[in-house]
Amino acid sequence: MSLPLLNRRCENLSVQVFADRRQMGRHAGEAAAACLRNRLNAQDNVRIIFAAAPSQNEFLATLAAAGDIDWSRVTAFHMDEYIGLPADSPQRFSHYLKRHLFDIVRPGQVHLIPTGDAGRVCREYAALISRAPVDMVCLGVGENGHLAFNDPPVADFHDPAVMKVVALDPVCRQQQVNDGCFGEINAVPTHALTLTIPTLMAASRLFCMVPGSSKRAAVRAMLALPVTTACPATVLRTHPACSLFTDVDAYGELTHG
């Protein structure tokens, strides 16, 4: 298997750059699978939060194909969901994760974010997340530097909530069109539910997959700016065990940084 073209650290953050997103996804998926095996060898149950986005396709395919994992001892969550889409809408993140992972590996417990009253959903999902520590988070970074749906206008590194209702930034909504998830921006919901940044950062191990030229500005910002909610992803540099897997399209010239 090809080695990364570049290995570096940015404060606490481990950064690996690969030639293309296929190699990135394979390496990231194998690293996450190894972490999951180690956790399962050490404890009865592993709790994981997953992102749902095209940037995760190659990573999830590798993870789904990994052997020697007892998925019956995995409890799975996802980190965000649109408000206002019908329960059977193919754009719902729960459907993406079922197609790409959950229906393949069959985790012992899967907690999908349901439709319904947003306040009630937040309270009930927060209670599920808070039952025990989260072991792993598998996430991406938005074009505006968001983590989950914590866009710059609503991101809070000290948020007291576990999950909250947010208004989606126009850049974030346009990204959903750019990614091919919606035909035009007026079809993209204006509000969503998201786990907060402290909830994601509380996990003991983070894997972050960010491929593609559309993410280049976000990757540059997350590695170069001060830690700031102007680019929420900068906070990943403060986590004690977070790895960024990216490709040349997203990272840019290998002399950068």
Short mmCIF file of N, CA, C and O in Angstrom, two decimals, residues 8-115:
data_model
loop_
_atom_site.label_atom_id
_atom_site.label_comp_id
_atom_site.label_asym_id
_atom_site.label_seq_id
_atom_site.Cartn_x
_atom_site.Cartn_y
_atom_site.Cartn_z
N ARG A 8 3.20 15.09 8.83
CA ARG A 8 3.63 16.22 9.64
C ARG A 8 2.72 16.35 10.84
O ARG A 8 1.68 15.66 10.92
N ARG A 9 3.11 17.20 11.76
CA ARG A 9 2.24 17.54 12.88
C ARG A 9 1.98 19.04 12.84
O ARG A 9 2.85 19.83 12.48
N CYS A 10 0.75 19.38 13.19
CA CYS A 10 0.38 20.78 13.35
C CYS A 10 -0.14 20.90 14.77
O CYS A 10 -1.29 20.54 15.04
N GLU A 11 0.73 21.37 15.67
CA GLU A 11 0.44 21.30 17.09
C GLU A 11 0.16 19.84 17.46
O GLU A 11 0.96 18.97 17.17
N ASN A 12 -1.00 19.52 18.04
CA ASN A 12 -1.27 18.12 18.39
C ASN A 12 -1.72 17.28 17.21
O ASN A 12 -1.72 16.04 17.29
N LEU A 13 -2.15 17.92 16.14
CA LEU A 13 -2.81 17.24 15.03
C LEU A 13 -1.81 16.50 14.14
O LEU A 13 -0.86 17.08 13.62
N SER A 14 -2.06 15.20 13.94
CA SER A 14 -1.29 14.41 12.98
C SER A 14 -1.89 14.62 11.59
O SER A 14 -3.10 14.47 11.41
N VAL A 15 -1.05 14.97 10.62
CA VAL A 15 -1.51 15.26 9.26
C VAL A 15 -0.83 14.29 8.30
O VAL A 15 0.41 14.19 8.27
N GLN A 16 -1.62 13.58 7.50
CA GLN A 16 -1.10 12.70 6.45
C GLN A 16 -1.73 13.09 5.13
O GLN A 16 -2.96 13.20 5.02
N VAL A 17 -0.87 13.30 4.13
CA VAL A 17 -1.33 13.74 2.80
C VAL A 17 -1.06 12.62 1.80
O VAL A 17 0.07 12.09 1.74
N PHE A 18 -2.07 12.27 1.01
CA PHE A 18 -1.96 11.18 0.05
C PHE A 18 -2.15 11.69 -1.38
O PHE A 18 -2.63 12.80 -1.59
N ALA A 19 -1.75 10.87 -2.32
CA ALA A 19 -1.78 11.29 -3.72
C ALA A 19 -3.20 11.52 -4.23
O ALA A 19 -3.43 12.38 -5.08
N ASP A 20 -4.16 10.77 -3.73
CA ASP A 20 -5.54 10.91 -4.18
C ASP A 20 -6.49 10.45 -3.08
O ASP A 20 -6.07 9.89 -2.07
N ARG A 21 -7.77 10.67 -3.29
CA ARG A 21 -8.75 10.37 -2.24
C ARG A 21 -8.93 8.87 -2.03
O ARG A 21 -9.31 8.43 -0.95
N ARG A 22 -8.66 8.07 -3.06
CA ARG A 22 -8.76 6.63 -2.91
C ARG A 22 -7.74 6.12 -1.89
O ARG A 22 -8.07 5.36 -0.98
N GLN A 23 -6.48 6.58 -2.07
CA GLN A 23 -5.44 6.18 -1.11
C GLN A 23 -5.74 6.75 0.27
O GLN A 23 -5.53 6.07 1.29
N MET A 24 -6.20 7.99 0.32
CA MET A 24 -6.55 8.60 1.59
C MET A 24 -7.60 7.77 2.33
O MET A 24 -7.46 7.46 3.52
N GLY A 25 -8.67 7.41 1.61
CA GLY A 25 -9.74 6.66 2.23
C GLY A 25 -9.30 5.29 2.70
O GLY A 25 -9.73 4.82 3.77
N ARG A 26 -8.44 4.65 1.93
CA ARG A 26 -7.97 3.31 2.31
C ARG A 26 -7.13 3.38 3.58
O ARG A 26 -7.33 2.60 4.52
N HIS A 27 -6.20 4.32 3.63
CA HIS A 27 -5.34 4.46 4.82
C HIS A 27 -6.17 4.84 6.04
O HIS A 27 -5.98 4.29 7.14
N ALA A 28 -7.08 5.80 5.87
CA ALA A 28 -7.88 6.24 7.00
C ALA A 28 -8.77 5.11 7.50
O ALA A 28 -8.91 4.91 8.72
N GLY A 29 -9.39 4.38 6.58
CA GLY A 29 -10.24 3.28 6.98
C GLY A 29 -9.49 2.19 7.70
O GLY A 29 -9.99 1.62 8.69
N GLU A 30 -8.28 1.88 7.24
CA GLU A 30 -7.50 0.84 7.90
C GLU A 30 -7.02 1.31 9.28
O GLU A 30 -6.96 0.53 10.23
N ALA A 31 -6.69 2.61 9.40
CA ALA A 31 -6.29 3.13 10.70
C ALA A 31 -7.45 3.09 11.69
O ALA A 31 -7.29 2.71 12.86
N ALA A 32 -8.64 3.48 11.23
CA ALA A 32 -9.81 3.43 12.11
C ALA A 32 -10.17 2.00 12.48
O ALA A 32 -10.55 1.72 13.63
N ALA A 33 -10.04 1.07 11.52
CA ALA A 33 -10.33 -0.33 11.80
C ALA A 33 -9.36 -0.88 12.85
O ALA A 33 -9.77 -1.63 13.76
N ALA A 34 -8.08 -0.53 12.74
CA ALA A 34 -7.10 -0.98 13.72
C ALA A 34 -7.42 -0.44 15.11
O ALA A 34 -7.33 -1.15 16.12
N CYS A 35 -7.82 0.83 15.16
CA CYS A 35 -8.20 1.44 16.43
C CYS A 35 -9.41 0.72 17.02
O CYS A 35 -9.45 0.42 18.23
N LEU A 36 -10.38 0.42 16.18
CA LEU A 36 -11.60 -0.25 16.64
C LEU A 36 -11.28 -1.64 17.16
O LEU A 36 -11.79 -2.05 18.21
N ARG A 37 -10.44 -2.38 16.46
CA ARG A 37 -10.05 -3.71 16.95
C ARG A 37 -9.38 -3.61 18.32
O ARG A 37 -9.68 -4.42 19.23
N ASN A 38 -8.48 -2.66 18.46
CA ASN A 38 -7.78 -2.50 19.74
C ASN A 38 -8.76 -2.17 20.87
O ASN A 38 -8.64 -2.69 21.99
N ARG A 39 -9.72 -1.31 20.58
CA ARG A 39 -10.72 -0.96 21.60
C ARG A 39 -11.55 -2.17 21.97
O ARG A 39 -11.86 -2.40 23.15
N LEU A 40 -11.96 -2.96 20.98
CA LEU A 40 -12.77 -4.13 21.25
C LEU A 40 -12.00 -5.19 22.03
O LEU A 40 -12.59 -5.99 22.77
N ASN A 41 -10.69 -5.23 21.86
CA ASN A 41 -9.87 -6.15 22.64
C ASN A 41 -9.77 -5.72 24.10
O ASN A 41 -9.49 -6.55 24.97
N ALA A 42 -9.99 -4.43 24.35
CA ALA A 42 -9.78 -3.88 25.69
C ALA A 42 -11.07 -3.62 26.46
O ALA A 42 -11.03 -3.44 27.68
N GLN A 43 -12.22 -3.60 25.77
CA GLN A 43 -13.48 -3.26 26.44
C GLN A 43 -14.63 -3.97 25.76
O GLN A 43 -14.51 -4.47 24.64
N ASP A 44 -15.76 -4.01 26.45
CA ASP A 44 -16.90 -4.79 25.96
C ASP A 44 -17.62 -4.13 24.80
O ASP A 44 -18.14 -4.82 23.92
N ASN A 45 -17.68 -2.81 24.80
CA ASN A 45 -18.46 -2.10 23.80
C ASN A 45 -17.70 -0.85 23.37
O ASN A 45 -17.01 -0.24 24.18
N VAL A 46 -17.80 -0.51 22.09
CA VAL A 46 -17.16 0.69 21.55
C VAL A 46 -18.24 1.60 20.98
O VAL A 46 -19.11 1.15 20.22
N ARG A 47 -18.19 2.86 21.35
CA ARG A 47 -19.18 3.85 20.93
C ARG A 47 -18.53 4.80 19.92
O ARG A 47 -17.51 5.42 20.21
N ILE A 48 -19.14 4.91 18.73
CA ILE A 48 -18.55 5.68 17.62
C ILE A 48 -19.60 6.62 17.05
O ILE A 48 -20.75 6.25 16.84
N ILE A 49 -19.18 7.85 16.75
CA ILE A 49 -19.99 8.84 16.05
C ILE A 49 -19.45 8.99 14.63
O ILE A 49 -18.25 9.17 14.43
N PHE A 50 -20.35 8.92 13.64
CA PHE A 50 -19.95 8.99 12.24
C PHE A 50 -20.51 10.23 11.56
O PHE A 50 -21.62 10.67 11.85
N ALA A 51 -19.73 10.76 10.62
CA ALA A 51 -20.20 11.80 9.71
C ALA A 51 -20.82 11.17 8.48
O ALA A 51 -20.49 10.04 8.11
N ALA A 52 -21.71 11.91 7.83
CA ALA A 52 -22.35 11.46 6.60
C ALA A 52 -22.12 12.51 5.52
O ALA A 52 -22.70 13.59 5.58
N ALA A 53 -21.26 12.20 4.56
CA ALA A 53 -20.96 13.15 3.48
C ALA A 53 -20.18 12.40 2.40
O ALA A 53 -19.50 11.41 2.70
N PRO A 54 -20.24 12.85 1.15
CA PRO A 54 -19.46 12.20 0.10
C PRO A 54 -17.97 12.11 0.41
O PRO A 54 -17.30 11.19 -0.07
N SER A 55 -17.44 13.04 1.21
CA SER A 55 -16.02 13.00 1.57
C SER A 55 -15.66 11.74 2.34
O SER A 55 -14.49 11.38 2.43
N GLN A 56 -16.66 11.06 2.89
CA GLN A 56 -16.42 9.87 3.70
C GLN A 56 -16.55 8.57 2.90
O GLN A 56 -16.33 7.48 3.45
N ASN A 57 -16.88 8.64 1.62
CA ASN A 57 -17.20 7.44 0.84
C ASN A 57 -16.10 6.39 0.88
O ASN A 57 -16.33 5.21 1.20
N GLU A 58 -14.88 6.79 0.54
CA GLU A 58 -13.79 5.82 0.44
C GLU A 58 -13.40 5.29 1.81
O GLU A 58 -13.08 4.11 1.98
N PHE A 59 -13.43 6.16 2.79
CA PHE A 59 -13.14 5.76 4.17
C PHE A 59 -14.14 4.71 4.65
O PHE A 59 -13.76 3.66 5.18
N LEU A 60 -15.43 4.97 4.48
CA LEU A 60 -16.44 4.05 4.96
C LEU A 60 -16.40 2.73 4.20
O LEU A 60 -16.64 1.66 4.79
N ALA A 61 -16.10 2.77 2.91
CA ALA A 61 -16.00 1.52 2.14
C ALA A 61 -14.89 0.64 2.69
O ALA A 61 -15.04 -0.59 2.80
N THR A 62 -13.76 1.25 3.03
CA THR A 62 -12.65 0.48 3.61
C THR A 62 -13.01 -0.06 4.97
O THR A 62 -12.75 -1.24 5.29
N LEU A 63 -13.62 0.77 5.80
CA LEU A 63 -14.00 0.32 7.14
C LEU A 63 -15.03 -0.80 7.06
O LEU A 63 -14.94 -1.79 7.82
N ALA A 64 -15.98 -0.69 6.15
CA ALA A 64 -17.01 -1.72 6.02
C ALA A 64 -16.43 -3.05 5.58
O ALA A 64 -16.97 -4.12 5.91
N ALA A 65 -15.33 -3.02 4.82
CA ALA A 65 -14.72 -4.24 4.30
C ALA A 65 -13.69 -4.84 5.25
O ALA A 65 -13.19 -5.95 5.00
N ALA A 66 -13.36 -4.15 6.32
CA ALA A 66 -12.31 -4.61 7.24
C ALA A 66 -12.76 -5.88 7.96
O ALA A 66 -13.91 -6.00 8.38
N GLY A 67 -11.84 -6.80 8.10
CA GLY A 67 -12.15 -8.05 8.78
C GLY A 67 -11.83 -8.01 10.27
O GLY A 67 -11.25 -7.06 10.78
N ASP A 68 -12.23 -9.08 10.95
CA ASP A 68 -11.90 -9.29 12.37
C ASP A 68 -12.43 -8.17 13.26
O ASP A 68 -11.77 -7.76 14.22
N ILE A 69 -13.61 -7.65 12.95
CA ILE A 69 -14.26 -6.66 13.80
C ILE A 69 -15.62 -7.20 14.23
O ILE A 69 -16.44 -7.57 13.39
N ASP A 70 -15.84 -7.26 15.53
CA ASP A 70 -17.11 -7.72 16.07
C ASP A 70 -18.05 -6.52 16.19
O ASP A 70 -18.15 -5.89 17.24
N TRP A 71 -18.73 -6.23 15.09
CA TRP A 71 -19.60 -5.06 15.06
C TRP A 71 -20.79 -5.20 16.00
O TRP A 71 -21.45 -4.20 16.33
N SER A 72 -21.08 -6.40 16.48
CA SER A 72 -22.19 -6.56 17.41
C SER A 72 -21.91 -5.87 18.74
O SER A 72 -22.83 -5.62 19.52
N ARG A 73 -20.65 -5.52 18.98
CA ARG A 73 -20.28 -4.82 20.22
C ARG A 73 -20.01 -3.34 19.98
O ARG A 73 -19.38 -2.67 20.80
N VAL A 74 -20.50 -2.83 18.85
CA VAL A 74 -20.33 -1.41 18.51
C VAL A 74 -21.69 -0.70 18.63
O VAL A 74 -22.71 -1.20 18.16
N THR A 75 -21.68 0.45 19.28
CA THR A 75 -22.84 1.33 19.33
C THR A 75 -22.54 2.53 18.44
O THR A 75 -21.54 3.22 18.65
N ALA A 76 -23.38 2.76 17.44
CA ALA A 76 -23.11 3.78 16.42
C ALA A 76 -24.10 4.94 16.52
O ALA A 76 -25.30 4.75 16.74
N PHE A 77 -23.56 6.13 16.34
CA PHE A 77 -24.34 7.37 16.30
C PHE A 77 -23.95 8.13 15.04
O PHE A 77 -22.93 7.85 14.41
N HIS A 78 -24.73 9.15 14.68
CA HIS A 78 -24.26 10.10 13.69
C HIS A 78 -24.38 11.51 14.24
O HIS A 78 -25.03 11.74 15.25
N MET A 79 -23.69 12.44 13.59
CA MET A 79 -23.44 13.72 14.26
C MET A 79 -24.39 14.84 13.89
O MET A 79 -24.42 15.87 14.58
N ASP A 80 -25.18 14.70 12.84
CA ASP A 80 -26.07 15.79 12.45
C ASP A 80 -27.16 15.26 11.55
O ASP A 80 -27.08 14.15 11.02
N GLU A 81 -28.20 16.08 11.40
CA GLU A 81 -29.32 15.71 10.53
C GLU A 81 -30.12 16.96 10.18
O GLU A 81 -30.23 17.89 10.98
N TYR A 82 -30.65 16.98 8.97
CA TYR A 82 -31.49 18.08 8.54
C TYR A 82 -32.81 18.11 9.29
O TYR A 82 -33.33 17.08 9.72
N ILE A 83 -33.35 19.30 9.45
CA ILE A 83 -34.71 19.47 9.95
C ILE A 83 -35.63 19.75 8.76
O ILE A 83 -35.30 20.58 7.91
N GLY A 84 -36.75 19.06 8.70
CA GLY A 84 -37.75 19.36 7.69
C GLY A 84 -37.82 18.40 6.53
O GLY A 84 -38.79 18.45 5.76
N LEU A 85 -36.84 17.52 6.37
CA LEU A 85 -36.93 16.53 5.31
C LEU A 85 -37.83 15.38 5.75
O LEU A 85 -37.81 14.98 6.92
N PRO A 86 -38.61 14.82 4.83
CA PRO A 86 -39.41 13.64 5.19
C PRO A 86 -38.52 12.49 5.66
O PRO A 86 -37.33 12.40 5.29
N ALA A 87 -39.10 11.62 6.47
CA ALA A 87 -38.33 10.51 7.04
C ALA A 87 -37.72 9.62 5.97
O ALA A 87 -36.66 9.01 6.18
N ASP A 88 -38.36 9.52 4.81
CA ASP A 88 -37.86 8.65 3.75
C ASP A 88 -37.01 9.39 2.72
O ASP A 88 -36.66 8.82 1.68
N SER A 89 -36.66 10.64 2.98
CA SER A 89 -35.86 11.41 2.02
C SER A 89 -34.47 10.82 1.86
O SER A 89 -33.79 10.58 2.85
N PRO A 90 -34.02 10.58 0.63
CA PRO A 90 -32.69 10.00 0.44
C PRO A 90 -31.56 10.93 0.88
O PRO A 90 -30.44 10.47 1.08
N GLN A 91 -31.86 12.23 1.05
CA GLN A 91 -30.81 13.16 1.49
C GLN A 91 -30.57 13.12 3.00
O GLN A 91 -29.60 13.72 3.48
N ARG A 92 -31.41 12.43 3.73
CA ARG A 92 -31.19 12.35 5.18
C ARG A 92 -29.89 11.59 5.46
O ARG A 92 -29.59 10.58 4.84
N PHE A 93 -29.13 12.09 6.41
CA PHE A 93 -27.83 11.50 6.71
C PHE A 93 -27.97 10.08 7.27
O PHE A 93 -27.07 9.25 7.10
N SER A 94 -29.08 9.83 7.95
CA SER A 94 -29.30 8.47 8.45
C SER A 94 -29.34 7.47 7.30
O SER A 94 -28.78 6.36 7.41
N HIS A 95 -29.96 7.84 6.17
CA HIS A 95 -30.02 6.94 5.02
C HIS A 95 -28.65 6.75 4.40
O HIS A 95 -28.31 5.64 3.97
N TYR A 96 -27.87 7.83 4.32
CA TYR A 96 -26.51 7.71 3.78
C TYR A 96 -25.71 6.69 4.60
O TYR A 96 -25.05 5.79 4.03
N LEU A 97 -25.73 6.80 5.91
CA LEU A 97 -24.92 5.91 6.75
C LEU A 97 -25.45 4.48 6.74
O LEU A 97 -24.67 3.53 6.82
N LYS A 98 -26.75 4.32 6.61
CA LYS A 98 -27.28 2.96 6.47
C LYS A 98 -26.76 2.32 5.19
O LYS A 98 -26.32 1.16 5.20
N ARG A 99 -26.78 3.06 4.09
CA ARG A 99 -26.33 2.52 2.81
C ARG A 99 -24.84 2.20 2.82
O ARG A 99 -24.41 1.17 2.32
N HIS A 100 -24.06 3.12 3.36
CA HIS A 100 -22.60 3.01 3.24
C HIS A 100 -21.95 2.20 4.36
O HIS A 100 -20.81 1.75 4.18
N LEU A 101 -22.65 2.00 5.47
CA LEU A 101 -21.99 1.29 6.57
C LEU A 101 -22.94 0.42 7.38
O LEU A 101 -22.74 -0.79 7.49
N PHE A 102 -23.97 1.01 7.97
CA PHE A 102 -24.74 0.30 8.98
C PHE A 102 -25.44 -0.95 8.44
O PHE A 102 -25.47 -1.99 9.11
N ASP A 103 -25.99 -0.88 7.23
CA ASP A 103 -26.67 -2.04 6.67
C ASP A 103 -25.68 -3.11 6.20
O ASP A 103 -26.08 -4.25 5.95
N ILE A 104 -24.41 -2.75 6.11
CA ILE A 104 -23.37 -3.70 5.69
C ILE A 104 -22.79 -4.44 6.89
O ILE A 104 -22.68 -5.66 6.90
N VAL A 105 -22.41 -3.68 7.92
CA VAL A 105 -21.70 -4.29 9.05
C VAL A 105 -22.62 -4.63 10.22
O VAL A 105 -22.23 -5.39 11.11
N ARG A 106 -23.81 -4.06 10.27
CA ARG A 106 -24.81 -4.36 11.30
C ARG A 106 -24.28 -4.15 12.72
O ARG A 106 -24.11 -5.12 13.48
N PRO A 107 -23.99 -2.91 13.12
CA PRO A 107 -23.59 -2.67 14.51
C PRO A 107 -24.66 -3.18 15.47
O PRO A 107 -25.85 -3.23 15.14
N GLY A 108 -24.21 -3.53 16.69
CA GLY A 108 -25.14 -4.04 17.68
C GLY A 108 -26.23 -3.05 18.03
O GLY A 108 -27.39 -3.42 18.23
N GLN A 109 -25.87 -1.77 18.11
CA GLN A 109 -26.86 -0.72 18.35
C GLN A 109 -26.57 0.43 17.39
O GLN A 109 -25.42 0.84 17.25
N VAL A 110 -27.61 0.92 16.74
CA VAL A 110 -27.51 2.08 15.86
C VAL A 110 -28.55 3.10 16.31
O VAL A 110 -29.74 2.80 16.35
N HIS A 111 -28.09 4.28 16.66
CA HIS A 111 -28.99 5.34 17.09
C HIS A 111 -29.06 6.39 15.99
O HIS A 111 -28.16 7.23 15.86
N LEU A 112 -30.11 6.33 15.19
CA LEU A 112 -30.32 7.31 14.13
C LEU A 112 -31.06 8.52 14.70
O LEU A 112 -31.91 8.38 15.58
N ILE A 113 -30.74 9.70 14.20
CA ILE A 113 -31.42 10.91 14.62
C ILE A 113 -32.79 10.92 13.95
O ILE A 113 -32.88 10.95 12.72
N PRO A 114 -33.87 10.89 14.73
CA PRO A 114 -35.19 10.75 14.12
C PRO A 114 -35.79 12.09 13.70
O PRO A 114 -35.26 13.16 14.02
N THR A 115 -36.89 12.02 12.98
CA THR A 115 -37.70 13.21 12.74
C THR A 115 -38.53 13.48 13.98
O THR A 115 -38.59 12.67 14.89
#
